[in-house]
PDB file of C-alpha atoms and ligand atoms in Angstrom:
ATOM      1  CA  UNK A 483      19.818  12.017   1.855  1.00  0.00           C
ATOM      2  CA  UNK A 484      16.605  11.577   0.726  1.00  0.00           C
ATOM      3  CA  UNK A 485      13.769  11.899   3.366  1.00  0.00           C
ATOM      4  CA  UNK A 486      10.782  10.885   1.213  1.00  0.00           C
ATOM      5  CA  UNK A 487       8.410   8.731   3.548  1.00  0.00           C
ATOM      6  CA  UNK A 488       5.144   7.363   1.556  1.00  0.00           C
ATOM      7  CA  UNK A 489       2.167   6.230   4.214  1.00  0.00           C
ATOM      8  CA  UNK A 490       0.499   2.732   2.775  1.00  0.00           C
ATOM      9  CA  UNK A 491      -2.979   2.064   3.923  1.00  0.00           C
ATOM     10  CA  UNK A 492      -5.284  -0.554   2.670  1.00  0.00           C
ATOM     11  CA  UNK A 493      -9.023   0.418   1.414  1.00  0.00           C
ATOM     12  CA  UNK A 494     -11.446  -1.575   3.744  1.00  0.00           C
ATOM     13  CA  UNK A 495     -14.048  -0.911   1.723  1.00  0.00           C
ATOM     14  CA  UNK A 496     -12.128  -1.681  -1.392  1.00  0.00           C
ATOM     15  CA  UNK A 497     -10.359  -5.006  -0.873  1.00  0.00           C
ATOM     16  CA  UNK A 498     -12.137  -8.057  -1.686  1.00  0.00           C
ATOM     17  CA  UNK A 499      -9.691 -10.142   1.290  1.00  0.00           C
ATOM     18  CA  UNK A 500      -8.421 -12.228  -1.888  1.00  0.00           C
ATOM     19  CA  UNK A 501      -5.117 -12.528  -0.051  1.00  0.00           C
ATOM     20  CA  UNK A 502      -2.967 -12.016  -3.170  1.00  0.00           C
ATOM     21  CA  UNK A 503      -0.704  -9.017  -1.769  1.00  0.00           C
ATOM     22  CA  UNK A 504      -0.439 -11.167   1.664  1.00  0.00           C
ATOM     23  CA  UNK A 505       0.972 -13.710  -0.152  1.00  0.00           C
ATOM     24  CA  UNK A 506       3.077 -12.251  -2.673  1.00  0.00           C
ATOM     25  CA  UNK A 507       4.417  -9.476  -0.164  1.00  0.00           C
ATOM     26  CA  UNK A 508       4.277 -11.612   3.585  1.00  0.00           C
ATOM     27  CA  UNK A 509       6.364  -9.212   5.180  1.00  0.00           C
ATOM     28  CA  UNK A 510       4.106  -5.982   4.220  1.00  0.00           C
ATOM     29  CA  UNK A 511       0.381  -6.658   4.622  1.00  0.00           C
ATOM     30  CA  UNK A 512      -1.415  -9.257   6.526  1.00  0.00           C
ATOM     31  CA  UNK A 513      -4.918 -10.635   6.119  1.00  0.00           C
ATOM     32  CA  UNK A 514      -7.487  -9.931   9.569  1.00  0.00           C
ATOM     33  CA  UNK A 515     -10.851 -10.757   9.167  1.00  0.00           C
ATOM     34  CA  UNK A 516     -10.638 -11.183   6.008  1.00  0.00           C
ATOM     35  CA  UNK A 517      -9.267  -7.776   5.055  1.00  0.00           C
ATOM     36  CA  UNK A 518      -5.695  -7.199   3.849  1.00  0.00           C
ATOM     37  CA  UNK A 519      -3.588  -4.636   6.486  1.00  0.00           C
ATOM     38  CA  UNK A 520      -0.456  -3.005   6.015  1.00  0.00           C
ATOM     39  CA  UNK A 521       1.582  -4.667   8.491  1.00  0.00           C
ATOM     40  CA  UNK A 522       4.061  -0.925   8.332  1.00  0.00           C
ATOM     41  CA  UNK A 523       1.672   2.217   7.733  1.00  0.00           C
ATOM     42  CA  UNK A 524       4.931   4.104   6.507  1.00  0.00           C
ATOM     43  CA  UNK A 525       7.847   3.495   4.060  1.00  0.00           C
ATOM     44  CA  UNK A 526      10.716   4.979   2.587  1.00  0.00           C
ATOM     45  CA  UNK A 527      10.143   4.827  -1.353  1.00  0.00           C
ATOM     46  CA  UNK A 528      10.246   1.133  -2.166  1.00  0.00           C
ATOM     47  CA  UNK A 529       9.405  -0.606  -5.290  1.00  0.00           C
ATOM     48  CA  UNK A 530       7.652  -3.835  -3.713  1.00  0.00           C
ATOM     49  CA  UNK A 531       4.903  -1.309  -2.111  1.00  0.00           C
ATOM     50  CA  UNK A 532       4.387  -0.143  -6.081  1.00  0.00           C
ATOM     51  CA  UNK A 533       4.296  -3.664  -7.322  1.00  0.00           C
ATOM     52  CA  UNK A 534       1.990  -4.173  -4.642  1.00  0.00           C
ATOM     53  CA  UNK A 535      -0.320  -1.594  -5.611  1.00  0.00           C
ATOM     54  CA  UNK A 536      -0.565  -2.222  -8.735  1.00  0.00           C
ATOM     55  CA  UNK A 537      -0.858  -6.176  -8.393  1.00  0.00           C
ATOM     56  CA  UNK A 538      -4.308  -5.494  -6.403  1.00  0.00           C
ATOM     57  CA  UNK A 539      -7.331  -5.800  -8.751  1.00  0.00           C
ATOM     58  CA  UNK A 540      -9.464  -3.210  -6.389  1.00  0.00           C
ATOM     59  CA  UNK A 541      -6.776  -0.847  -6.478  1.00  0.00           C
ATOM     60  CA  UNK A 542      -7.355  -0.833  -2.763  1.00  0.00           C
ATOM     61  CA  UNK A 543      -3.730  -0.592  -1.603  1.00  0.00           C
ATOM     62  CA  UNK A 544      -2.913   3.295  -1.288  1.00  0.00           C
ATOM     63  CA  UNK A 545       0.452   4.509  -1.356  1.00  0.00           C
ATOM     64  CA  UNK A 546       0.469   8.498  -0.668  1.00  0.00           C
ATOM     65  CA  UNK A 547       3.890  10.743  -0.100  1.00  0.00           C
ATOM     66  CA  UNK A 548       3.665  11.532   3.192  1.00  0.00           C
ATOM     67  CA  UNK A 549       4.479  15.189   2.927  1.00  0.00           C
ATOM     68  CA  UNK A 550       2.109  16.350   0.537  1.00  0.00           C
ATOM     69  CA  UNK A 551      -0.601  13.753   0.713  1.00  0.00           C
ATOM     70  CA  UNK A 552      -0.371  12.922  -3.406  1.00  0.00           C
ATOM     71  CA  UNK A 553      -0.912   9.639  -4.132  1.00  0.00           C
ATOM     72  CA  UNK A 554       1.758   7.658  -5.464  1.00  0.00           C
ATOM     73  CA  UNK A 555      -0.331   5.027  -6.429  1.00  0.00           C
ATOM     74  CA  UNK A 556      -3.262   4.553  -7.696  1.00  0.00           C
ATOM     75  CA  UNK A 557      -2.362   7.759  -9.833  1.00  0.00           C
ATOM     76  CA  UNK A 558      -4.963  10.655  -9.333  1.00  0.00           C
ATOM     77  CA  UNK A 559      -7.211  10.830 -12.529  1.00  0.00           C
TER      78      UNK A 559
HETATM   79  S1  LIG B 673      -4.745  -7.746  -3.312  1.00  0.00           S
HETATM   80 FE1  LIG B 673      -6.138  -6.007  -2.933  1.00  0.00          FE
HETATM   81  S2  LIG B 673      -8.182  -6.926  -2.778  1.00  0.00           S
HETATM   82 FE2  LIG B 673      -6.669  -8.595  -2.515  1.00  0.00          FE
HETATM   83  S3  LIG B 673      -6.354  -8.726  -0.280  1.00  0.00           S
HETATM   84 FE3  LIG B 673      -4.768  -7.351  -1.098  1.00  0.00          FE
HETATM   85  S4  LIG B 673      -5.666  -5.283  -0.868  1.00  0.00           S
HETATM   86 FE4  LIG B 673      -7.341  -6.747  -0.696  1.00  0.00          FE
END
């Protein structure tokens, strides 16, 4: 069984509140005041959080593994 959990945050500073991952992804981040939120902070692996992150033009949505902290996506440089 595989007991990877990735933790999704959104980078306040970072998104620009276009909306674009609300409305492609509905059920995973929300807009308030005009910033987008995870509406689940953690995840098993899932492909729509990846789409997600990379669909963002700020790279703002963060997807780490839980465990060791390494971000999923954006990759580190
Ligand atoms: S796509 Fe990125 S910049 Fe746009 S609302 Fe979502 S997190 Fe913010």
């Amino acid at each position: 069984m595989d007991e990877t959990r990735w933790t999704v945050e959104v980078d306040q500073s970072a998104c620009l509140g276009t909306g674009v991952c609300a409305s492609v992804f509905p059920a995973r981040f929300g807009l308030t005041r005009g910033k987008s939120r995870p509406l689940h902070g953690e995840s098993g692996p899932d492909a729509e959080l990846l789409d997600a992150a990379e669909l963002c033009p700020m790279g703002a949505i963060l997807v780490r593994d839980r465990a060791t902290g390494v971000n999923v996506l954006p990759e580190d440089d």
